[in-house]
Amino acid sequence: GIHIAKKIDKLGMRSSDTAQIFFEDVRVPCKNLIGEEGKGFTYQMLQFQEERLWGVASALTPMETIIQETIDYTQQRKVFGQPVLHNQTVHFRLAELATEVELLRSLLHRAVALYVEGNDVTKLASMAKLKAGRLTREVTDSCLQFWGGMGFTSEVLVSRFYRDLRLMSIGGGTDETMLSIICKYMDILPRK
C-alpha cells in the first residue's frame, strides 16, 4: 500500500531525497503504533519547538564558516592592487554579519535554557527561527557578492550554502508562519 510516485528535484539540500509518497490501505500492526492513534498531528505540533531550535543551531556553524571563508578569500583576492578585504565596505559588512550571528546564538542559548527548565519557548523559538532564516539569506548573499564571479560557481562552498540554507525560511514553518506565531504570543494578531 506504499507507493513512491516520483523523486522531487529540489533547488537545494540535494543530499536529502524528497519524494511524493502515497499510502493506500496501509495497515500498521498495534505493536508498531507510536503513541496514540489519531494523535499524529498533535505530536507533530508538539515537536516543532525542538525542530525549530535545532534548525537555528544547525545554521550557526555554516554561517560562521562562510564568513571565515569569505575573510580568507578576500584577503587573498586582489582588485586594483589591494586585497578585497581592505575595502571598508567589505570588512565592515563582515563584522556586522559576525555580530548578527552572535546575537542569534545568544537568543538560541536563552531559548534552550528556558526550554530545558520546562518553559514554553514557542515565542522565542519562533523568533530565533525567523531571524535564522533571514540571517542565512543575508550572510550567504553578502558573502557570495564578495566572492565575485567565483561565488557564482559550484566550485566554492558559499554557492552551496547560498542554495541550501534558503530552506531555513521554509522548512519547519515559513517566516510568515513564525511572524503569525510571534504576533499571537504578543497578543497583536487580529481577531476574527
PDB file of N, CA and C in Angstrom, residues 1-3 11 26 43 67 72 86-87 111 126-127 133 143 150 186:
ATOM      1  N   GLY A   1       0.800  -1.217   0.000  1.00  0.00           N
ATOM      2  CA  GLY A   1       0.000   0.000   0.000  1.00  0.00           C
ATOM      3  C   GLY A   1       0.832   1.266   0.000  1.00  0.00           C
ATOM      4  N   ILE A   2       2.162   1.127  -0.041  1.00  0.00           N
ATOM      5  CA  ILE A   2       3.027   2.310  -0.084  1.00  0.00           C
ATOM      6  C   ILE A   2       3.572   2.435  -1.498  1.00  0.00           C
ATOM      7  N   HIS A   3       3.337   3.607  -2.090  1.00  0.00           N
ATOM      8  CA  HIS A   3       3.753   3.815  -3.475  1.00  0.00           C
ATOM      9  C   HIS A   3       4.536   5.122  -3.568  1.00  0.00           C
ATOM     10  N   LEU A  11      15.829  22.657  -5.485  1.00  0.00           N
ATOM     11  CA  LEU A  11      16.808  23.720  -5.663  1.00  0.00           C
ATOM     12  C   LEU A  11      18.052  23.453  -4.827  1.00  0.00           C
ATOM     13  N   VAL A  26      -2.907   1.157   3.942  1.00  0.00           N
ATOM     14  CA  VAL A  26      -1.764   0.637   4.691  1.00  0.00           C
ATOM     15  C   VAL A  26      -2.246   0.279   6.099  1.00  0.00           C
ATOM     16  N   TYR A  43       1.208  15.344  17.884  1.00  0.00           N
ATOM     17  CA  TYR A  43       2.608  15.027  18.146  1.00  0.00           C
ATOM     18  C   TYR A  43       3.529  15.876  17.274  1.00  0.00           C
ATOM     19  N   ILE A  67      31.429  33.109   6.596  1.00  0.00           N
ATOM     20  CA  ILE A  67      32.073  34.393   6.918  1.00  0.00           C
ATOM     21  C   ILE A  67      33.587  34.220   6.945  1.00  0.00           C
ATOM     22  N   ASP A  72      39.008  34.794   4.399  1.00  0.00           N
ATOM     23  CA  ASP A  72      40.220  34.189   3.834  1.00  0.00           C
ATOM     24  C   ASP A  72      40.345  34.509   2.338  1.00  0.00           C
ATOM     25  N   HIS A  86      40.485  44.792   2.190  1.00  0.00           N
ATOM     26  CA  HIS A  86      40.914  46.119   2.626  1.00  0.00           C
ATOM     27  C   HIS A  86      39.866  47.198   2.359  1.00  0.00           C
ATOM     28  N   ASN A  87      38.872  46.903   1.558  1.00  0.00           N
ATOM     29  CA  ASN A  87      37.782  47.853   1.328  1.00  0.00           C
ATOM     30  C   ASN A  87      36.922  47.920   2.588  1.00  0.00           C
ATOM     31  N   ALA A 111      16.718  30.619  24.709  1.00  0.00           N
ATOM     32  CA  ALA A 111      15.540  29.776  24.453  1.00  0.00           C
ATOM     33  C   ALA A 111      15.778  28.338  24.913  1.00  0.00           C
ATOM     34  N   SER A 126      10.237  30.670  17.784  1.00  0.00           N
ATOM     35  CA  SER A 126       9.736  31.248  16.533  1.00  0.00           C
ATOM     36  C   SER A 126      10.542  32.476  16.138  1.00  0.00           C
ATOM     37  N   MET A 127      10.895  33.305  17.121  1.00  0.00           N
ATOM     38  CA  MET A 127      11.727  34.482  16.855  1.00  0.00           C
ATOM     39  C   MET A 127      13.108  34.061  16.355  1.00  0.00           C
ATOM     40  N   GLY A 133      16.395  32.247   9.549  1.00  0.00           N
ATOM     41  CA  GLY A 133      16.049  32.164   8.133  1.00  0.00           C
ATOM     42  C   GLY A 133      16.464  33.408   7.369  1.00  0.00           C
ATOM     43  N   CYS A 143      28.119  37.462   1.428  1.00  0.00           N
ATOM     44  CA  CYS A 143      29.422  36.814   1.219  1.00  0.00           C
ATOM     45  C   CYS A 143      29.609  36.399  -0.235  1.00  0.00           C
ATOM     46  N   MET A 150      33.543  34.100  -8.935  1.00  0.00           N
ATOM     47  CA  MET A 150      33.860  32.788  -8.358  1.00  0.00           C
ATOM     48  C   MET A 150      32.725  32.311  -7.449  1.00  0.00           C
ATOM     49  N   MET A 186       2.303  37.825  21.266  1.00  0.00           N
ATOM     50  CA  MET A 186       2.345  39.239  21.665  1.00  0.00           C
ATOM     51  C   MET A 186       0.936  39.799  21.843  1.00  0.00           C
TER      52      MET A 186
END
